[in-house]
Tab-separated table of C-alpha atoms in Angstrom:
chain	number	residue	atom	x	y	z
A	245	UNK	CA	-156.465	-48.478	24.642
A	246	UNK	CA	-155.148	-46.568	21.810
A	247	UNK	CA	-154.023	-48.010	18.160
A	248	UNK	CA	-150.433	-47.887	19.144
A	249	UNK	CA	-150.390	-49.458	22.447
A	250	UNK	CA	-152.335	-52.129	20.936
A	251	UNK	CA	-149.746	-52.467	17.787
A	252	UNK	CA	-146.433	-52.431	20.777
A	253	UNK	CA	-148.358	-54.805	22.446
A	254	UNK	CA	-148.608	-57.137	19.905
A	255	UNK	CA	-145.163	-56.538	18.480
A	256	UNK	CA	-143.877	-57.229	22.285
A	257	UNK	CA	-145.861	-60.576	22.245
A	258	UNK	CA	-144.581	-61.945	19.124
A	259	UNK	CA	-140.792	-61.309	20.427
A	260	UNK	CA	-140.208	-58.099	18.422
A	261	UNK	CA	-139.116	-55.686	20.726
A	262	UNK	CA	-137.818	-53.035	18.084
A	263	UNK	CA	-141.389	-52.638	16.487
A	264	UNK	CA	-142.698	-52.230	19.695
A	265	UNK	CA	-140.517	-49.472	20.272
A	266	UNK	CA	-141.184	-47.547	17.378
A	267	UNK	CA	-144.891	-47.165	18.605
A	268	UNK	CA	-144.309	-45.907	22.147
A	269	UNK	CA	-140.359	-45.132	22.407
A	270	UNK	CA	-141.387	-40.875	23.186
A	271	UNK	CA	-144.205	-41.457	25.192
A	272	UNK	CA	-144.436	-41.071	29.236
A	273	UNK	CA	-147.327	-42.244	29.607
A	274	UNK	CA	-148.379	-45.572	32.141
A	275	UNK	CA	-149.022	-47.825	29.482
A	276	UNK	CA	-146.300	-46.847	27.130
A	277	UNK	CA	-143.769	-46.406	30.187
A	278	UNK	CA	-144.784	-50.705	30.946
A	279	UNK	CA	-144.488	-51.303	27.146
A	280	UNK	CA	-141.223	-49.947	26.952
A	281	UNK	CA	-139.882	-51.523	30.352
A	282	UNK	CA	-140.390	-54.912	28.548
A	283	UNK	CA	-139.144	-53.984	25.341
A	284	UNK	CA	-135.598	-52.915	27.139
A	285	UNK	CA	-135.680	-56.198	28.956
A	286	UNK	CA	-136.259	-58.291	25.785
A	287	UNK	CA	-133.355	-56.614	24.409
A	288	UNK	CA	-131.629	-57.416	26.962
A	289	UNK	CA	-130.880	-53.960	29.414
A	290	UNK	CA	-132.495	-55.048	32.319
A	291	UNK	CA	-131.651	-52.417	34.189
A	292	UNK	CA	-133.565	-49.816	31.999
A	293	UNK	CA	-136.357	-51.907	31.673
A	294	UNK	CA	-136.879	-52.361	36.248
A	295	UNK	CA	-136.437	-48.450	36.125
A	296	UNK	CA	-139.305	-48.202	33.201
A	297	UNK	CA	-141.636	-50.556	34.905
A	298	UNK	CA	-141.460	-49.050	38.059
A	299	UNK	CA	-142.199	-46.049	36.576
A	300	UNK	CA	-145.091	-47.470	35.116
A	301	UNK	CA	-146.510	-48.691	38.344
A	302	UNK	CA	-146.402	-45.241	39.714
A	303	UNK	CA	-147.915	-43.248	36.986
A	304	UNK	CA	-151.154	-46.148	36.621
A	305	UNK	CA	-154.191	-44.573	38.882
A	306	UNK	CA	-154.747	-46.038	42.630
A	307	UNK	CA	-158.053	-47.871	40.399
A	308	UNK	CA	-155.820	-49.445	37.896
A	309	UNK	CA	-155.532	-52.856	39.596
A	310	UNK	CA	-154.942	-55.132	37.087
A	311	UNK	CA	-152.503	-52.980	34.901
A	312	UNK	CA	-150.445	-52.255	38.284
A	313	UNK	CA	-150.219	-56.094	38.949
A	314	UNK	CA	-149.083	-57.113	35.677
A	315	UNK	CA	-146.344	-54.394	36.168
A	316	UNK	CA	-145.631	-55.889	39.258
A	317	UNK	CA	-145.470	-59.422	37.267
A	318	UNK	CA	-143.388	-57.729	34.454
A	319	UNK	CA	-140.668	-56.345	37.100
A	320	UNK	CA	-140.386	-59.948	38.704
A	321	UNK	CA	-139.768	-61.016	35.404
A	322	UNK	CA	-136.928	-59.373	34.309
A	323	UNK	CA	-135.356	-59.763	38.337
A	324	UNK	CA	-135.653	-63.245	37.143
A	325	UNK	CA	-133.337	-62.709	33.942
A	326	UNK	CA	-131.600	-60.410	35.970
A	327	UNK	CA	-131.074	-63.772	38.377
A	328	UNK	CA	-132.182	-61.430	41.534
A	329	UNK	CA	-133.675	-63.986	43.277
A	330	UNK	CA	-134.529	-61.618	46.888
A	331	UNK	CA	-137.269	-60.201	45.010
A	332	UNK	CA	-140.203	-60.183	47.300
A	333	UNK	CA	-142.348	-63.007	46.281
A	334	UNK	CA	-145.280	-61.604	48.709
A	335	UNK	CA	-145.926	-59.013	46.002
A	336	UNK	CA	-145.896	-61.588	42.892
A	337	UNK	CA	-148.661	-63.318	44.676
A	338	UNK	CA	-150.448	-60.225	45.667
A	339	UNK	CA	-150.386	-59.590	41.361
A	340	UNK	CA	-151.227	-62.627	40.955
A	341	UNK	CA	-154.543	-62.672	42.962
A	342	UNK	CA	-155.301	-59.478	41.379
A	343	UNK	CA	-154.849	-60.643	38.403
A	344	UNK	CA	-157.118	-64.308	38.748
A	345	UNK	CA	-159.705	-62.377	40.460
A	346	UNK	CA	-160.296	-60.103	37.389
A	347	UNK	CA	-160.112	-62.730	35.044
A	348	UNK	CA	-156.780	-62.421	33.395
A	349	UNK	CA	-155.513	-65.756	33.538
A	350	UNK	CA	-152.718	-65.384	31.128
A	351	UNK	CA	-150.876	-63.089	33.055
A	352	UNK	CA	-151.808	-64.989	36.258
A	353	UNK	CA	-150.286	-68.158	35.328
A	354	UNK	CA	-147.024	-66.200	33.698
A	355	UNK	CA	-146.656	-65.360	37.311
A	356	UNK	CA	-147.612	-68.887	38.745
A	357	UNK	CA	-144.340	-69.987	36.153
A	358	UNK	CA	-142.124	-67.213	37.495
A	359	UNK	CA	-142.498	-68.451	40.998
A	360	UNK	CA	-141.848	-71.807	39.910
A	361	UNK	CA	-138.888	-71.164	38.016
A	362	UNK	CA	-137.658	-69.277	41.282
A	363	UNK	CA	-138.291	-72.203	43.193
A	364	UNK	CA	-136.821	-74.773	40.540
A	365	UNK	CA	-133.485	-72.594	40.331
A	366	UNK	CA	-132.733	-72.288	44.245
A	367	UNK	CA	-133.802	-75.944	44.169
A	368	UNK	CA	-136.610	-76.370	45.974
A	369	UNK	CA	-138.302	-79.393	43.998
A	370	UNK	CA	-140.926	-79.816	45.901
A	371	UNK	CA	-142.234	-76.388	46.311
A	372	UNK	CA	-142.124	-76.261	42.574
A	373	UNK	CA	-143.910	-79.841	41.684
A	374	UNK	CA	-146.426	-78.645	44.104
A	375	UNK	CA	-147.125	-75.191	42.892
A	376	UNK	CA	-147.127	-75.981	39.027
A	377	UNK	CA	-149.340	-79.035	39.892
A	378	UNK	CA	-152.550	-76.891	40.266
A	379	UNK	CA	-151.566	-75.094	36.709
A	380	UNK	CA	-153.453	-76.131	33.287
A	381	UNK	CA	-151.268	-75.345	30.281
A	382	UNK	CA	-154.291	-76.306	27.934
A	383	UNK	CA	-155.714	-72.899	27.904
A	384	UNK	CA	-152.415	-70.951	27.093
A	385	UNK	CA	-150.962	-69.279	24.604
A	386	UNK	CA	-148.148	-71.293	22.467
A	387	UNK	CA	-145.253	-69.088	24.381
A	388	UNK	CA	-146.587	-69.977	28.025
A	389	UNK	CA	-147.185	-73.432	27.206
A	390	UNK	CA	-143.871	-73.641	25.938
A	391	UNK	CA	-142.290	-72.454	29.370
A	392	UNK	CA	-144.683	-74.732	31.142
A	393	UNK	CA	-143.506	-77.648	29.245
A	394	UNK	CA	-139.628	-76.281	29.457
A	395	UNK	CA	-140.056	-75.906	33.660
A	396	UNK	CA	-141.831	-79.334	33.759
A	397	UNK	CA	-138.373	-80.563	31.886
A	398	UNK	CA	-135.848	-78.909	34.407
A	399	UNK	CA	-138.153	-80.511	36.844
A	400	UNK	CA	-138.092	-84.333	35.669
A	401	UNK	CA	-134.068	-83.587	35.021
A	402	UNK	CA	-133.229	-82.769	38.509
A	403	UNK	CA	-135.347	-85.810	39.419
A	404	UNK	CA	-133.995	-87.901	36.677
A	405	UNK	CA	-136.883	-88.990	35.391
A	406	UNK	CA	-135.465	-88.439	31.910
A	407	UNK	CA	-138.207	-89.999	29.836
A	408	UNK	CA	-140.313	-87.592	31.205
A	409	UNK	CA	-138.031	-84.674	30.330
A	410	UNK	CA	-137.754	-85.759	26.918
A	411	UNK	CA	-141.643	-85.975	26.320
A	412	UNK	CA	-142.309	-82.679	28.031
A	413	UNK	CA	-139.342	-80.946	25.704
A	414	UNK	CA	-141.219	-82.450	22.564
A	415	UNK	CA	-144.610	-81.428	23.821
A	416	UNK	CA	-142.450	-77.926	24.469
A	417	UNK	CA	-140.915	-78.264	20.534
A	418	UNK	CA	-143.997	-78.235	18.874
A	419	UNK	CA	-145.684	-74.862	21.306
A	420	UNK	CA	-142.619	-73.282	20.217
A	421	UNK	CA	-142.780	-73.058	16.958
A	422	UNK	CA	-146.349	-72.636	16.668
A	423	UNK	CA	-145.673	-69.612	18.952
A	424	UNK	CA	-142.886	-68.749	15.991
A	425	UNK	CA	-140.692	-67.357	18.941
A	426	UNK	CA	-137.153	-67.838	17.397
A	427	UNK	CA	-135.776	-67.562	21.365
A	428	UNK	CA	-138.119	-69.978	22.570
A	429	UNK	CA	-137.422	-72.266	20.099
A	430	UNK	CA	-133.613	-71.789	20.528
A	431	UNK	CA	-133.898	-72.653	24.622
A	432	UNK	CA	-135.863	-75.547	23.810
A	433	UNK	CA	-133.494	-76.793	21.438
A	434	UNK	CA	-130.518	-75.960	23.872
A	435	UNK	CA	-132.540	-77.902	26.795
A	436	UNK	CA	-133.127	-80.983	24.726
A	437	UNK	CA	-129.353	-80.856	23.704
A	438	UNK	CA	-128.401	-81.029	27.682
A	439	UNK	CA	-130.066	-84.846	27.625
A	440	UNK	CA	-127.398	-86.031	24.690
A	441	UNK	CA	-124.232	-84.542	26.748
A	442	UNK	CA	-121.990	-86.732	29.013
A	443	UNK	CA	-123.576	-86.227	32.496
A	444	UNK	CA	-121.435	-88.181	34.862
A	445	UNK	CA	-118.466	-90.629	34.483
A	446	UNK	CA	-118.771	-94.264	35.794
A	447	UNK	CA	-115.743	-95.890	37.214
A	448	UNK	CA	-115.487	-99.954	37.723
A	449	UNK	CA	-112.967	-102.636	37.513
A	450	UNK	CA	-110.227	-99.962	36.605
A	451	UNK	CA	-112.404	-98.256	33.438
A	452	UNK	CA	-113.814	-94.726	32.940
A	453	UNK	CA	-117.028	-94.570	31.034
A	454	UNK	CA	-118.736	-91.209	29.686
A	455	UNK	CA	-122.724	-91.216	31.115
A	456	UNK	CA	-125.714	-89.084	29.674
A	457	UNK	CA	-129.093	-88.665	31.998
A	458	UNK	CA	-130.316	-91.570	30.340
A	459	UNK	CA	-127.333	-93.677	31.235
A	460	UNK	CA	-127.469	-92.211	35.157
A	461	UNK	CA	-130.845	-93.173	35.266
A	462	UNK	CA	-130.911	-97.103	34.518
A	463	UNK	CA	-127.768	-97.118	36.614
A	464	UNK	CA	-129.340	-95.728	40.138
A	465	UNK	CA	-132.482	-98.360	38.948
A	466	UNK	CA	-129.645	-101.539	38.622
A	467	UNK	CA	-128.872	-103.387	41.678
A	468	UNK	CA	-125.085	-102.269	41.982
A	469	UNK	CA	-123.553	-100.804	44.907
A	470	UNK	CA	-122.859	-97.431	43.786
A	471	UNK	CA	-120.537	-94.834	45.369
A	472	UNK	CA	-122.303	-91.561	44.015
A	473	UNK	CA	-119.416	-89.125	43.878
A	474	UNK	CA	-121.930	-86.238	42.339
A	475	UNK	CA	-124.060	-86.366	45.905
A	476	UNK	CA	-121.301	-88.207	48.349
A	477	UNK	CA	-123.777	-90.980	49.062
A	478	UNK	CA	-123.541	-94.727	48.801
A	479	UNK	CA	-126.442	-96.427	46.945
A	480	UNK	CA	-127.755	-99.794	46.875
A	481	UNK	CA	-130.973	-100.107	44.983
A	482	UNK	CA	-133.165	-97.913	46.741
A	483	UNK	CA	-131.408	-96.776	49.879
A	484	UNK	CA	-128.889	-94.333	50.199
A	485	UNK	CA	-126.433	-93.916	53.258
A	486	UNK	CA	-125.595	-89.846	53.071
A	487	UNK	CA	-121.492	-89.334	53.488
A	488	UNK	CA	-121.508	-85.613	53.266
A	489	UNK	CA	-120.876	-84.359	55.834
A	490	UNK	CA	-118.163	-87.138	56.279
A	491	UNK	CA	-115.733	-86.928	53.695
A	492	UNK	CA	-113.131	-88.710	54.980
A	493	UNK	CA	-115.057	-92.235	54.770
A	494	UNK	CA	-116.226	-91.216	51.659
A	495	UNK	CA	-112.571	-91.001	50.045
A	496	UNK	CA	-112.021	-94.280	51.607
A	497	UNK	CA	-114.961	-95.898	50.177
A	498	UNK	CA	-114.330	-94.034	46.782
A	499	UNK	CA	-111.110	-95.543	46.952
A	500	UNK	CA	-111.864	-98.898	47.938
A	501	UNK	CA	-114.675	-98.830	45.407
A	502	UNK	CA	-111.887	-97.657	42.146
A	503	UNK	CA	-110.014	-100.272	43.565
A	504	UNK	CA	-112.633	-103.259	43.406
A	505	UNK	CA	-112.482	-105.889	42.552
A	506	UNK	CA	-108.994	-106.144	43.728
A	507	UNK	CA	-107.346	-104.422	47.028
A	508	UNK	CA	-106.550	-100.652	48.040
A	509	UNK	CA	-103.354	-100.641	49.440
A	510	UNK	CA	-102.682	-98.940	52.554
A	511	UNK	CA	-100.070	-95.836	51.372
A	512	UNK	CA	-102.789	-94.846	48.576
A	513	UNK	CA	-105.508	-94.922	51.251
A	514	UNK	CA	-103.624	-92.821	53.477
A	515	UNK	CA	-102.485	-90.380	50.874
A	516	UNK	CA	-105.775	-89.461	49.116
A	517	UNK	CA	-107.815	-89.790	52.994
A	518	UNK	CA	-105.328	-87.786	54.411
A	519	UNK	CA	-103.015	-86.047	51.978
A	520	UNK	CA	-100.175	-86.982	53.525
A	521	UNK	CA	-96.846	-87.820	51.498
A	522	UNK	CA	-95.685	-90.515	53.163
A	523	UNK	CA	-97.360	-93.011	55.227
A	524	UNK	CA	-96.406	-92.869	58.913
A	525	UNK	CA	-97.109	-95.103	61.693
A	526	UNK	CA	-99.740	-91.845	63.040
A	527	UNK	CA	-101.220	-92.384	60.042
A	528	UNK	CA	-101.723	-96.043	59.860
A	529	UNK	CA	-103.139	-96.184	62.785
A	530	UNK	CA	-105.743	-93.524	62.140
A	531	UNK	CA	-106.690	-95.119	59.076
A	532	UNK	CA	-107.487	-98.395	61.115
A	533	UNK	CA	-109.949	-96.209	62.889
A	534	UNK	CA	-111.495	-94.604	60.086
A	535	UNK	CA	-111.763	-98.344	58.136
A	536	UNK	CA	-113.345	-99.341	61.650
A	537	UNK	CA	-115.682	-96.368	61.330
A	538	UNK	CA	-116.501	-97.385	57.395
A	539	UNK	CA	-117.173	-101.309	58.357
A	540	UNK	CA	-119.710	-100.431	60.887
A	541	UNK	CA	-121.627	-97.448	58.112
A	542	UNK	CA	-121.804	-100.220	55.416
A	543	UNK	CA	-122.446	-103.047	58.111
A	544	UNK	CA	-125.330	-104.325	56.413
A	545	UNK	CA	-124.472	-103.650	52.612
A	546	UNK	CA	-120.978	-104.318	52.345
A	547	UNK	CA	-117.626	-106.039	54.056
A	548	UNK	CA	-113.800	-104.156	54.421
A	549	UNK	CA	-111.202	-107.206	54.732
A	550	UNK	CA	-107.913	-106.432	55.529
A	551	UNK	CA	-105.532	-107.764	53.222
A	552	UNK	CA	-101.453	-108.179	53.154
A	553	UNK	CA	-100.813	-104.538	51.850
A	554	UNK	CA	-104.181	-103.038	52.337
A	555	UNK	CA	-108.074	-103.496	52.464
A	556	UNK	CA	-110.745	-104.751	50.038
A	557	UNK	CA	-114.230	-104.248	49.566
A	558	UNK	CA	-116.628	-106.980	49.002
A	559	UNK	CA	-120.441	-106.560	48.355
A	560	UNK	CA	-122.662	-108.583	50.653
A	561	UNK	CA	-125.831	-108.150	48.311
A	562	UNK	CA	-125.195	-106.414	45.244
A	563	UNK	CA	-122.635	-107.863	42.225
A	564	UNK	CA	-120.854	-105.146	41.011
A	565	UNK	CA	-119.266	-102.056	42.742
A	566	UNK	CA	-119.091	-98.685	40.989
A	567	UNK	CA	-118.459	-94.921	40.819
A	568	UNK	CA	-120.481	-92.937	39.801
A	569	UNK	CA	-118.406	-89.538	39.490
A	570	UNK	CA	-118.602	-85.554	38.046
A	571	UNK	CA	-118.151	-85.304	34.862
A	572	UNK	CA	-115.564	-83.141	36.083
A	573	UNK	CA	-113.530	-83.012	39.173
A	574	UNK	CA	-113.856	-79.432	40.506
A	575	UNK	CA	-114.013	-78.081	43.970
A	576	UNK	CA	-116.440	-75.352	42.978
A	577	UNK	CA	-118.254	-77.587	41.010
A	578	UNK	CA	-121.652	-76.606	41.775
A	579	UNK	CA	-121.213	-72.917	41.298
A	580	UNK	CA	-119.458	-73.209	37.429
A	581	UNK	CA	-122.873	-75.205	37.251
A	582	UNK	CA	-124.858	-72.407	38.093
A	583	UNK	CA	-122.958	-69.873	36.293
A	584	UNK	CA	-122.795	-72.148	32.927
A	585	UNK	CA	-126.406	-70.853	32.151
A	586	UNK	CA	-125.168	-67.760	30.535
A	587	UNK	CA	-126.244	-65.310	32.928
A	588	UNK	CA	-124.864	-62.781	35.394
A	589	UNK	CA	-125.138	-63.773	39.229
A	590	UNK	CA	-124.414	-61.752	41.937
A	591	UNK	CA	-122.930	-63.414	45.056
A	592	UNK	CA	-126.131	-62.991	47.157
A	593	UNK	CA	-128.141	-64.988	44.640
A	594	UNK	CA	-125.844	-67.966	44.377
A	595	UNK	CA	-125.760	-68.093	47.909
A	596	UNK	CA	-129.286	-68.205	48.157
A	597	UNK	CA	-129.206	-71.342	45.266
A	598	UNK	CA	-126.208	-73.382	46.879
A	599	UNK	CA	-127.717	-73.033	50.307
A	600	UNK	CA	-124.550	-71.536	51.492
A	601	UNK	CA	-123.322	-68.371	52.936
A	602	UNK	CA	-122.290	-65.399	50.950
A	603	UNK	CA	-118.825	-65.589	52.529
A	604	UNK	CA	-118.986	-69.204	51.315
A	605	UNK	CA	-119.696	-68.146	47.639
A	606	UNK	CA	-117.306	-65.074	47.560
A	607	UNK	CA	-114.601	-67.106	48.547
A	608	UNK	CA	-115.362	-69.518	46.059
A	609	UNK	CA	-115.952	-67.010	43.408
A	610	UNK	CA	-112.374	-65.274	44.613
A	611	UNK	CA	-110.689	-68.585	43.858
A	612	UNK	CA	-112.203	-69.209	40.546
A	613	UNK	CA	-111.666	-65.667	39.678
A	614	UNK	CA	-107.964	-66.184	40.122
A	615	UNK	CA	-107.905	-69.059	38.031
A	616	UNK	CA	-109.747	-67.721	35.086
A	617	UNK	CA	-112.797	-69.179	35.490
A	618	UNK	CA	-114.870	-66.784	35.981
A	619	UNK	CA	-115.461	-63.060	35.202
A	620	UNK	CA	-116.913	-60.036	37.281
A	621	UNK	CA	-118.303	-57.058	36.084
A	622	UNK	CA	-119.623	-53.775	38.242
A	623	UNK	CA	-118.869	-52.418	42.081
A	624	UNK	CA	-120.429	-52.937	44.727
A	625	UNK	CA	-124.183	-54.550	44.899
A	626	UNK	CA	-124.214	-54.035	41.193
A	627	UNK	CA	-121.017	-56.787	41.009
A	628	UNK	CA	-121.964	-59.651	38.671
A	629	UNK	CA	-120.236	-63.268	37.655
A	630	UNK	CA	-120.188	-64.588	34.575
A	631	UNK	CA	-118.600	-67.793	33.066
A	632	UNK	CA	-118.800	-69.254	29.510
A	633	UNK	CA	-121.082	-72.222	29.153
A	634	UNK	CA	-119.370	-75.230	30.276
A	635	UNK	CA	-118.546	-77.120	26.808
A	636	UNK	CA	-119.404	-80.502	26.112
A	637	UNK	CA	-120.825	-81.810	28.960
A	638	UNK	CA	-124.773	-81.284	30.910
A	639	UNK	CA	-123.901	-79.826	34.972
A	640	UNK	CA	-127.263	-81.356	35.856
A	641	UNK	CA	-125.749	-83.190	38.883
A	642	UNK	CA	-123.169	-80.539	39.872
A	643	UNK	CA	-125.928	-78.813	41.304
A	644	UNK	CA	-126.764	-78.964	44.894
A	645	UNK	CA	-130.188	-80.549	44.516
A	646	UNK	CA	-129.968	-84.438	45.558
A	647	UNK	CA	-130.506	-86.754	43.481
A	648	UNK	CA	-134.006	-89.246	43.712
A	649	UNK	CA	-134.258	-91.282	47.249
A	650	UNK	CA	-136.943	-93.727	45.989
C-alpha cells in the first residue's frame, strides 16, 4: 500500500474526510476509488460515494477478497445512512465471513453492527439482542466500541430497561472521546439527551402528568391497572390484554379509565366510541353491546357498573387506574417517529420499519405532506421524506415495537 493510501486512510478513520481527499481525490485506482466512496459518504453525498464504491469493487482483482468485502461492507454502510434498508443482507454476511476468515476482525464486527442496527431500526429486537450477543467490544477500536455501546442503548430503550441505557451511553461517552470523533461524540450526547425528554403523558383522577423513560419504567413495574395508549393494551402488573386490533373497546376503556374514579357518562362514551354527534337510541344500544363485550375482556382484572347516566370502572385487584398516553396525539404517530431522526426515508423503507404496506405509508405520508409535516424531495424511486426533529419530547414509544411483556 502506497504512502498516500495509507495517509487517506488514516485521515478517513479519524473523521476527516477532506484530508483524505486531498491524497487520493485524482486517482482511479481500486483503493483510491473505495477511499474516496467513503470520504463522499462522510460528507454526506451518499449517492457519489455507492457509485465510488461500486466502482471500487469492480476494479479490485477476482484475488482481492478481503478488499472486495470491505467494499461490500462500506456500500451497506452508507445504504444504511442512506436508510435503504432492501439492501441484500446475504452479501453483508458473505463480507463478513470473508472478512473473519482472513483475520480482519475490525471490519468484521463493523459489519456484525450494521446488521444489527438494520435489525434494531425495522424493529426486530430479538434478532438484534441475539446477533450482537456473540460480539466482544473489548478488542475494538474507540469508534466501534462507541457504536456498540450506542446500539446496546437503542436496544435497552425500546425494552425500557433504562438503567441499562444510561450505563451503556456512559460506557459509550467515554469511547467517544477517546476516539476524539466530534460526530460520535455529538450522537452520543443527542442519545443520552432522548432519556431526559417527556416520553409519554400519564392521565389519572382528571390530571395530565409529563413522563420520561425513567418515569414509564417504574410505572409498567407498579401494580396499577394501566390503559397503555402508546401500544393499545391494558396492563396489570405483568400481563397485558392486546386491544389493537379492537379499537373500539379500547376508546371505551380509555374513556372509562380518564373518567375513574368517578363515572363516564353515556353521550361522551358514544361520541368518542363512535363519533357520533348526538346520542341516538341505535347508538345506545350498541354501546350496551360493546360495554358487554369490554366486561367479559377485563372479566378477571376489572368490573363495568352501570350507573344513572353512564358506566364506571372499578379495579378488582389493582388500586389505581391510569393512562398511560403519547406524548402526542397523532394519527401518524409512528411514522413522524421514524422520520424525527434527521434522515431521508423513502416510502419502501418505512414500510418495511412500520410493518405496513407501502400504500399504507404513502397514504400516510400524502396526509402529512398536506399538513406540513413533512417534506419530499426527488421523483420517482429516488423520492425521499424528511421532517424536522420532533422538539421537546423522546418518540421512543411512537414506534411500532411493543413495549416489554414480562
Amino acid at each position: 500500500m502506497d504512502s498516500l493510501i495509507t495517509a487517506a486512510a488514516r485521515a478517513l478513520a479519524a473523521g476527516d474526510p477532506f484530508s483524505a481527499l486531498n491524497y487520493v481525490a485524482l486517482r482511479e485506482d481500486a483503493p483510491a476509488l473505495a477511499l474516496r466512496g467513503i470520504a463522499m459518504a462522510q460528507l454526506g453525498d451518499l449517492a457519489r460515494a455507492r457509485l465510488l464504491l461500486r466502482n471500487a469493487t469492480r476494479a479490485f482483482g477476482p484475488k482481492e477478497d478481503v478488499a472486495r468485502a470491505r467494499c461490500v461492507v462500506a456500500e451497506a454502510d452508507v445504504a444504511f445512512a442512506a436508510r435503504d434498508l432492501g439492501w441484500p443482507t446475504k452479501a453483508l454476511d458473505a463480507a463478513r465471513k470473508v472478512l473473519e476468515l482472513h483475520g480482519d476482525r475490525i471490519n468484521a464486527a463493523h459489519a456484525q453492527h450494521l446488521k444489527v442496527r438494520r435489525l434494531l431500526l425495522i424493529g426486530r429486537l430479538e434478532e438484534a439482542e441475539q446477533a450482537l450477543g456473540g460480539l466482544d467490544p473489548a478488542p475494538l477500536p474507540p469508534p466501534l466500541r462507541t457504536i456498540h455501546e450506542m446500539i446496546l442503548a437503542g436496544i435497552a430503550m425500546r425494552r425500557l430497561r433504562i438503567g441499562e441505557a444510561r450505563a451503556a451511553l456512559a460506557r459509550g461517552r467515554v469511547a467517544a472521546e477517546h476516539a476524539g470523533i466530534s460526530a460520535l461524540i455529538a450522537e452520543v450526547a443527542a442519545a443520552s439527551l432522548t432519556l431526559e425528554a417527556p416520553a409519554a403523558r400519564l392521565i389519572t383522577d382528571g390530571q395530565d402528568q409529563q413522563l420520561i423513560l425513567d418515569d414509564v419504567e417504574r410505572l409498567l413495574a407498579s401494580d396499577a391497572l394501566i390503559i397503555d395508549a402508546c401500544r393499545h393494551v391494558v396492563r396489570y402488573k405483568q400481563a397485558i390484554i392486546s386491544l389493537a386490533t379492537r379499537p373500539v373497546l379500547f376508546t371505551l376503556v380509555r374513556s372509562l379509565a380518564e373518567a375513574w374514579p368517578r363515572e363516564a357518562s353515556r353521550d361522551g362514551l358514544v361520541a368518542r366510541a363512535f363519533r357520533a354527534k348526538r346520542a341516538d337510541e341505535s347508538h345506545r344500544a350498541r354501546l350496551r353491546v360493546e360495554i358487554g363485550r369490554l366486561r367479559n375482556v377485563l372479566r378477571d382484572w376489572a368490573d363495568v357498573d352501570a350507573t344513572k347516566q353512564g358506566f364506571a370502572l372499578t379495579p378488582r385487584r389493582a388500586d389505581q387506574v391510569i393512562v398511560l398516553a403519547r406524548p402526542v396525539e397523532e394519527r401518524h404517530a409512528a411514522v413522524l417517529a421514524l422520520l424525527a431522526d434527521g434522515e431521508a426515508w423513502s416510502s419502501s423503507a418505512l414500510a418495511l420499519a412500520l410493518h405496513a404496506s407501502q400504500r399504507t405509508v404513502q397514504r400516510a405520508l400524502d396526509e402529512l405532506a398536506a399538513a406540513s409535516k413533512v417534506e419530499a424531495f426527488g421523483q420517482g424511486r429516488a423520492r425521499r421524506w424528511l421532517t424536522p426533529p420532533m422538539p421537546g419530547f423522546t418518540t421512543t414509544l411512537l414506534l411500532p415495537p411493543s413495549l416489554p411483556s414480562g
